[in-house]
Amino acid sequence: MSTPTVHDTDRVRWVSFNRPEKLNALTRDDIRSVTRAVQDLPADVRCLVFTGSGSRAFSAGVHVDTFDGLTPEDARQFISELGAMIAAARRAPVPTLCAIQGYCLGGAMELAMACDLRVASTDAVFGMPEIKVGIPSVIDAALLQQHLGLAKAKELLLTGDLYGVAELAPLGFVNKVVEPAALTEAATELAARVTGHSPAAIAAQKRLFETWQNASLEDSIKASIVEFALVFADPGTQQRIASYRSGTS
């Protein structure tokens, strides 16, 4: 078993990293497979959930063998592919959720940061250990400061140390912490809370989060006005408003 598995159920696409004997470490083929699974969403999918096979890890990040023999140009191409996978999750038109048990390291932690929602088990462990390998943490490690604050982000990146969920949860890094046996149920319940909303409104809200993170306040407000108007081009908007007014939504 190696290729990430993908299955759709109840309007949710589940993508599971599937190399438990290697802590679900990702190869380049895995990265490409995940990118395709995120980009090629069926029209009826309303939420995307990432999880890991087995009980030891969500994912330990990129398999260290991937770095063997890389030239600078190879390294650029590889990290661009990893960045494309994470960007696909961040920009997906549906809510994205990570169900995290055990180790969530390196590129996997970057994926978790890029996702909208995070549910973790009590045994979840996070870290960006790249510095210990001799390389910097890059691409979506840029989000770490927003999630944890500058001081903690620098500590995590410069030491390469690992941190239990009990230390990061109070900083707002995860939405919910549950016992390992309850993780799938908790992820399923949270996914169900977002799948019933208007796809047009959800997609607009997600685009706005991206804008708000990168634009000035003035430009963010202008973008919000545009997105608000665009939602009314969707024929389902007035129907949903009427249903909400009548109490049938």
mmCIF file of C-alpha atoms in Angstrom:
data_model
loop_
_atom_site.group_PDB
_atom_site.id
_atom_site.type_symbol
_atom_site.label_atom_id
_atom_site.label_comp_id
_atom_site.label_asym_id
_atom_site.label_seq_id
_atom_site.Cartn_x
_atom_site.Cartn_y
_atom_site.Cartn_z
ATOM 1 C CA MET A 1 0.000 0.000 0.000
ATOM 2 C CA SER A 2 1.438 3.355 -0.994
ATOM 3 C CA THR A 3 -0.739 5.509 -3.217
ATOM 4 C CA PRO A 4 -3.011 7.885 -1.278
ATOM 5 C CA THR A 5 -6.550 6.555 -1.252
ATOM 6 C CA VAL A 6 -9.527 8.651 -2.279
ATOM 7 C CA HIS A 7 -13.183 7.967 -1.624
ATOM 8 C CA ASP A 8 -16.322 10.096 -1.737
ATOM 9 C CA THR A 9 -19.234 9.681 0.642
ATOM 10 C CA ASP A 10 -22.071 11.961 1.778
ATOM 11 C CA ARG A 11 -20.719 14.878 -0.294
ATOM 12 C CA VAL A 12 -17.298 14.600 1.359
ATOM 13 C CA ARG A 13 -14.077 13.563 -0.370
ATOM 14 C CA TRP A 14 -11.666 11.729 1.935
ATOM 15 C CA VAL A 15 -7.998 11.693 0.937
ATOM 16 C CA SER A 16 -5.922 9.334 3.071
ATOM 17 C CA PHE A 17 -2.135 9.189 3.089
ATOM 18 C CA ASN A 18 -1.447 5.506 2.824
ATOM 19 C CA ARG A 19 2.058 4.505 3.830
ATOM 20 C CA PRO A 20 1.590 3.710 7.546
ATOM 21 C CA GLU A 21 4.791 1.665 7.807
ATOM 22 C CA LYS A 22 6.681 4.874 6.880
ATOM 23 C CA LEU A 23 4.510 7.199 8.985
ATOM 24 C CA ASN A 24 2.629 8.107 5.798
ATOM 25 C CA ALA A 25 5.657 9.966 4.446
ATOM 26 C CA LEU A 26 5.034 11.466 1.021
ATOM 27 C CA THR A 27 6.860 10.647 -2.196
ATOM 28 C CA ARG A 28 6.748 12.812 -5.294
ATOM 29 C CA ASP A 29 4.168 10.468 -6.815
ATOM 30 C CA ASP A 30 2.042 10.837 -3.681
ATOM 31 C CA ILE A 31 2.252 14.615 -3.929
ATOM 32 C CA ARG A 32 1.100 14.541 -7.547
ATOM 33 C CA SER A 33 -1.739 12.137 -6.711
ATOM 34 C CA VAL A 34 -2.998 14.341 -3.898
ATOM 35 C CA THR A 35 -2.861 17.413 -6.126
ATOM 36 C CA ARG A 36 -5.030 15.655 -8.710
ATOM 37 C CA ALA A 37 -7.480 14.475 -6.043
ATOM 38 C CA VAL A 38 -7.913 18.047 -4.838
ATOM 39 C CA GLN A 39 -8.144 19.674 -8.250
ATOM 40 C CA ASP A 40 -10.516 17.111 -9.795
ATOM 41 C CA LEU A 41 -13.402 17.384 -7.353
ATOM 42 C CA PRO A 42 -16.775 16.032 -8.499
ATOM 43 C CA ALA A 43 -19.516 18.647 -8.645
ATOM 44 C CA ASP A 44 -21.389 17.116 -5.707
ATOM 45 C CA VAL A 45 -18.439 17.185 -3.271
ATOM 46 C CA ARG A 46 -18.904 19.879 -0.629
ATOM 47 C CA CYS A 47 -15.963 19.220 1.697
ATOM 48 C CA LEU A 48 -12.473 17.748 1.469
ATOM 49 C CA VAL A 49 -10.955 15.822 4.391
ATOM 50 C CA PHE A 50 -7.317 14.749 4.687
ATOM 51 C CA THR A 51 -6.367 11.928 7.012
ATOM 52 C CA GLY A 52 -3.631 9.349 7.530
ATOM 53 C CA SER A 53 -3.725 5.557 7.507
ATOM 54 C CA GLY A 54 -2.888 3.743 10.712
ATOM 55 C CA SER A 55 -2.631 5.203 14.188
ATOM 56 C CA ARG A 56 0.929 6.545 14.305
ATOM 57 C CA ALA A 57 0.839 9.476 11.919
ATOM 58 C CA PHE A 58 -1.231 11.841 9.849
ATOM 59 C CA SER A 59 1.950 12.209 7.807
ATOM 60 C CA ALA A 60 5.607 12.657 8.676
ATOM 61 C CA GLY A 61 5.944 14.968 5.681
ATOM 62 C CA VAL A 62 8.141 14.397 2.662
ATOM 63 C CA HIS A 63 10.006 11.081 2.594
ATOM 64 C CA VAL A 64 13.660 11.924 3.270
ATOM 65 C CA ASP A 65 14.806 9.738 0.354
ATOM 66 C CA THR A 66 13.209 12.320 -1.930
ATOM 67 C CA PHE A 67 16.106 14.677 -1.264
ATOM 68 C CA ASP A 68 18.849 12.261 -2.331
ATOM 69 C CA GLY A 69 20.888 13.582 -5.242
ATOM 70 C CA LEU A 70 18.782 16.672 -5.883
ATOM 71 C CA THR A 71 20.477 19.396 -7.885
ATOM 72 C CA PRO A 72 19.425 22.999 -7.247
ATOM 73 C CA GLU A 73 17.135 22.843 -10.278
ATOM 74 C CA ASP A 74 15.691 19.481 -9.164
ATOM 75 C CA ALA A 75 15.094 20.982 -5.732
ATOM 76 C CA ARG A 76 13.270 23.945 -7.247
ATOM 77 C CA GLN A 77 11.032 21.655 -9.286
ATOM 78 C CA PHE A 78 10.295 19.373 -6.345
ATOM 79 C CA ILE A 79 9.424 22.143 -3.898
ATOM 80 C CA SER A 80 7.254 23.756 -6.566
ATOM 81 C CA GLU A 81 5.290 20.501 -6.865
ATOM 82 C CA LEU A 82 4.826 20.332 -3.101
ATOM 83 C CA GLY A 83 3.786 23.977 -3.117
ATOM 84 C CA ALA A 84 1.250 23.248 -5.852
ATOM 85 C CA MET A 85 -0.295 20.462 -3.761
ATOM 86 C CA ILE A 86 -0.665 22.691 -0.729
ATOM 87 C CA ALA A 87 -1.902 25.634 -2.801
ATOM 88 C CA ALA A 88 -4.553 23.392 -4.351
ATOM 89 C CA ALA A 89 -5.860 22.618 -0.874
ATOM 90 C CA ARG A 90 -5.714 26.249 0.223
ATOM 91 C CA ARG A 91 -7.574 27.448 -2.875
ATOM 92 C CA ALA A 92 -10.088 24.614 -3.108
ATOM 93 C CA PRO A 93 -13.630 25.956 -3.590
ATOM 94 C CA VAL A 94 -14.901 23.741 -0.767
ATOM 95 C CA PRO A 95 -13.956 23.708 2.931
ATOM 96 C CA THR A 96 -10.859 21.635 3.657
ATOM 97 C CA LEU A 97 -10.312 19.753 6.895
ATOM 98 C CA CYS A 98 -7.405 17.786 8.349
ATOM 99 C CA ALA A 99 -8.091 14.920 10.761
ATOM 100 C CA ILE A 100 -4.745 14.593 12.526
ATOM 101 C CA GLN A 101 -3.563 11.669 14.624
ATOM 102 C CA GLY A 102 0.041 11.125 15.645
ATOM 103 C CA TYR A 103 2.843 12.860 13.773
ATOM 104 C CA CYS A 104 2.073 15.838 11.543
ATOM 105 C CA LEU A 105 5.437 17.100 10.366
ATOM 106 C CA GLY A 106 7.047 19.267 7.722
ATOM 107 C CA GLY A 107 5.031 19.474 4.537
ATOM 108 C CA ALA A 108 2.116 17.738 6.262
ATOM 109 C CA MET A 109 1.991 20.490 8.873
ATOM 110 C CA GLU A 110 2.083 23.032 6.058
ATOM 111 C CA LEU A 111 -0.891 21.273 4.474
ATOM 112 C CA ALA A 112 -2.698 21.390 7.812
ATOM 113 C CA MET A 113 -2.038 25.129 8.069
ATOM 114 C CA ALA A 114 -3.323 25.670 4.532
ATOM 115 C CA CYS A 115 -6.580 23.863 5.291
ATOM 116 C CA ASP A 116 -9.593 25.638 6.733
ATOM 117 C CA LEU A 117 -10.242 23.363 9.695
ATOM 118 C CA ARG A 118 -8.179 21.051 11.877
ATOM 119 C CA VAL A 119 -9.356 18.311 14.234
ATOM 120 C CA ALA A 120 -6.604 16.558 16.183
ATOM 121 C CA SER A 121 -6.384 13.600 18.504
ATOM 122 C CA THR A 122 -4.807 13.928 21.925
ATOM 123 C CA ASP A 123 -1.685 12.138 20.680
ATOM 124 C CA ALA A 124 -1.082 14.525 17.759
ATOM 125 C CA VAL A 125 2.477 15.846 17.477
ATOM 126 C CA PHE A 126 3.485 18.769 15.277
ATOM 127 C CA GLY A 127 6.799 20.047 14.023
ATOM 128 C CA MET A 128 8.859 21.451 11.196
ATOM 129 C CA PRO A 129 12.087 19.445 11.548
ATOM 130 C CA GLU A 130 13.607 20.476 8.210
ATOM 131 C CA ILE A 131 16.315 22.539 9.908
ATOM 132 C CA LYS A 132 17.637 19.337 11.515
ATOM 133 C CA VAL A 133 17.964 17.786 8.061
ATOM 134 C CA GLY A 134 19.909 20.810 6.844
ATOM 135 C CA ILE A 135 17.241 22.598 4.814
ATOM 136 C CA PRO A 136 14.913 25.510 5.607
ATOM 137 C CA SER A 137 11.162 25.286 6.043
ATOM 138 C CA VAL A 138 9.602 27.044 3.067
ATOM 139 C CA ILE A 139 6.403 27.553 1.020
ATOM 140 C CA ASP A 140 3.393 27.443 3.386
ATOM 141 C CA ALA A 141 5.586 27.554 6.468
ATOM 142 C CA ALA A 142 4.970 31.255 5.815
ATOM 143 C CA LEU A 143 1.550 30.710 7.441
ATOM 144 C CA LEU A 144 3.050 29.605 10.748
ATOM 145 C CA GLN A 145 3.352 33.124 12.146
ATOM 146 C CA GLN A 146 -0.348 33.757 11.513
ATOM 147 C CA HIS A 147 -1.288 30.561 13.313
ATOM 148 C CA LEU A 148 1.078 30.636 16.286
ATOM 149 C CA GLY A 149 2.500 34.155 16.529
ATOM 150 C CA LEU A 150 5.997 35.284 15.610
ATOM 151 C CA ALA A 151 7.819 34.111 18.745
ATOM 152 C CA LYS A 152 6.437 30.566 18.674
ATOM 153 C CA ALA A 153 6.843 30.321 14.904
ATOM 154 C CA LYS A 154 10.530 31.214 15.161
ATOM 155 C CA GLU A 155 11.025 28.769 18.025
ATOM 156 C CA LEU A 156 9.409 25.951 16.089
ATOM 157 C CA LEU A 157 11.302 26.627 12.849
ATOM 158 C CA LEU A 158 14.725 27.394 14.316
ATOM 159 C CA THR A 159 14.825 24.484 16.768
ATOM 160 C CA GLY A 160 13.107 21.865 14.612
ATOM 161 C CA ASP A 161 11.615 20.493 17.823
ATOM 162 C CA LEU A 162 8.293 18.657 18.086
ATOM 163 C CA TYR A 163 5.279 19.918 20.002
ATOM 164 C CA GLY A 164 2.272 18.053 21.343
ATOM 165 C CA VAL A 165 -1.211 19.260 20.549
ATOM 166 C CA ALA A 166 -1.670 20.266 24.191
ATOM 167 C CA GLU A 167 0.911 23.021 23.671
ATOM 168 C CA LEU A 168 -0.384 24.317 20.337
ATOM 169 C CA ALA A 169 -4.146 23.999 20.855
ATOM 170 C CA PRO A 170 -4.308 26.942 23.321
ATOM 171 C CA LEU A 171 -2.730 29.097 20.597
ATOM 172 C CA GLY A 172 -5.697 28.348 18.337
ATOM 173 C CA PHE A 173 -3.910 25.977 15.989
ATOM 174 C CA VAL A 174 -6.679 23.363 15.977
ATOM 175 C CA ASN A 175 -10.453 23.629 16.113
ATOM 176 C CA LYS A 176 -11.020 20.596 18.304
ATOM 177 C CA VAL A 177 -9.061 17.967 20.232
ATOM 178 C CA VAL A 178 -10.567 14.512 20.787
ATOM 179 C CA GLU A 179 -9.481 11.061 21.857
ATOM 180 C CA PRO A 180 -7.940 9.027 19.014
ATOM 181 C CA ALA A 181 -10.915 6.678 18.803
ATOM 182 C CA ALA A 182 -13.240 9.646 18.250
ATOM 183 C CA LEU A 183 -11.208 11.394 15.538
ATOM 184 C CA THR A 184 -13.025 10.118 12.455
ATOM 185 C CA GLU A 185 -16.414 10.783 14.026
ATOM 186 C CA ALA A 186 -15.384 14.316 15.006
ATOM 187 C CA ALA A 187 -14.096 15.034 11.499
ATOM 188 C CA THR A 188 -17.261 13.612 9.959
ATOM 189 C CA GLU A 189 -19.458 15.736 12.220
ATOM 190 C CA LEU A 190 -17.541 18.921 11.459
ATOM 191 C CA ALA A 191 -17.611 18.195 7.731
ATOM 192 C CA ALA A 192 -21.383 17.702 7.929
ATOM 193 C CA ARG A 193 -21.738 21.185 9.425
ATOM 194 C CA VAL A 194 -20.318 22.816 6.283
ATOM 195 C CA THR A 195 -21.635 20.610 3.468
ATOM 196 C CA GLY A 196 -25.189 21.958 3.488
ATOM 197 C CA HIS A 197 -24.374 25.570 2.677
ATOM 198 C CA SER A 198 -24.505 27.273 -0.705
ATOM 199 C CA PRO A 199 -21.505 26.225 -2.823
ATOM 200 C CA ALA A 200 -21.388 29.718 -4.323
ATOM 201 C CA ALA A 201 -21.338 31.375 -0.902
ATOM 202 C CA ILE A 202 -18.722 28.951 0.439
ATOM 203 C CA ALA A 203 -16.469 29.491 -2.577
ATOM 204 C CA ALA A 204 -16.837 33.257 -2.240
ATOM 205 C CA GLN A 205 -16.042 33.145 1.461
ATOM 206 C CA LYS A 206 -12.934 31.067 0.800
ATOM 207 C CA ARG A 207 -11.731 33.480 -1.878
ATOM 208 C CA LEU A 208 -12.227 36.304 0.592
ATOM 209 C CA PHE A 209 -10.148 34.579 3.267
ATOM 210 C CA GLU A 210 -7.328 34.376 0.725
ATOM 211 C CA THR A 211 -7.744 38.065 -0.116
ATOM 212 C CA TRP A 212 -7.948 39.128 3.519
ATOM 213 C CA GLN A 213 -4.663 37.376 4.266
ATOM 214 C CA ASN A 214 -2.801 39.099 1.454
ATOM 215 C CA ALA A 215 -4.412 42.473 0.747
ATOM 216 C CA SER A 216 -4.805 45.787 2.531
ATOM 217 C CA LEU A 217 -7.969 46.492 4.508
ATOM 218 C CA GLU A 218 -9.238 48.817 1.793
ATOM 219 C CA ASP A 219 -8.654 46.269 -0.968
ATOM 220 C CA SER A 220 -10.173 43.529 1.189
ATOM 221 C CA ILE A 221 -13.362 45.553 1.622
ATOM 222 C CA LYS A 222 -13.543 46.256 -2.112
ATOM 223 C CA ALA A 223 -13.117 42.552 -2.863
ATOM 224 C CA SER A 224 -15.856 41.742 -0.352
ATOM 225 C CA ILE A 225 -18.294 44.015 -2.176
ATOM 226 C CA VAL A 226 -17.503 42.328 -5.486
ATOM 227 C CA GLU A 227 -17.928 38.826 -4.034
ATOM 228 C CA PHE A 228 -21.205 39.784 -2.341
ATOM 229 C CA ALA A 229 -22.635 40.969 -5.649
ATOM 230 C CA LEU A 230 -21.366 37.924 -7.544
ATOM 231 C CA VAL A 231 -23.167 35.524 -5.208
ATOM 232 C CA PHE A 232 -26.452 37.020 -6.387
ATOM 233 C CA ALA A 233 -25.640 35.840 -9.907
ATOM 234 C CA ASP A 234 -26.123 32.302 -8.635
ATOM 235 C CA PRO A 235 -29.743 31.214 -9.226
ATOM 236 C CA GLY A 236 -29.813 29.345 -5.943
ATOM 237 C CA THR A 237 -29.143 32.405 -3.798
ATOM 238 C CA GLN A 238 -32.690 33.782 -3.761
ATOM 239 C CA GLN A 239 -34.071 30.297 -3.194
ATOM 240 C CA ARG A 240 -31.871 29.877 -0.131
ATOM 241 C CA ILE A 241 -32.845 33.301 1.182
ATOM 242 C CA ALA A 242 -36.519 32.395 0.796
ATOM 243 C CA SER A 243 -35.975 29.053 2.530
ATOM 244 C CA TYR A 244 -34.148 30.728 5.405
ATOM 245 C CA ARG A 245 -36.944 33.291 5.771
ATOM 246 C CA SER A 246 -39.585 30.564 5.869
ATOM 247 C CA GLY A 247 -37.585 28.433 8.272
ATOM 248 C CA THR A 248 -37.290 25.506 5.880
ATOM 249 C CA SER A 249 -33.533 25.736 5.247
#
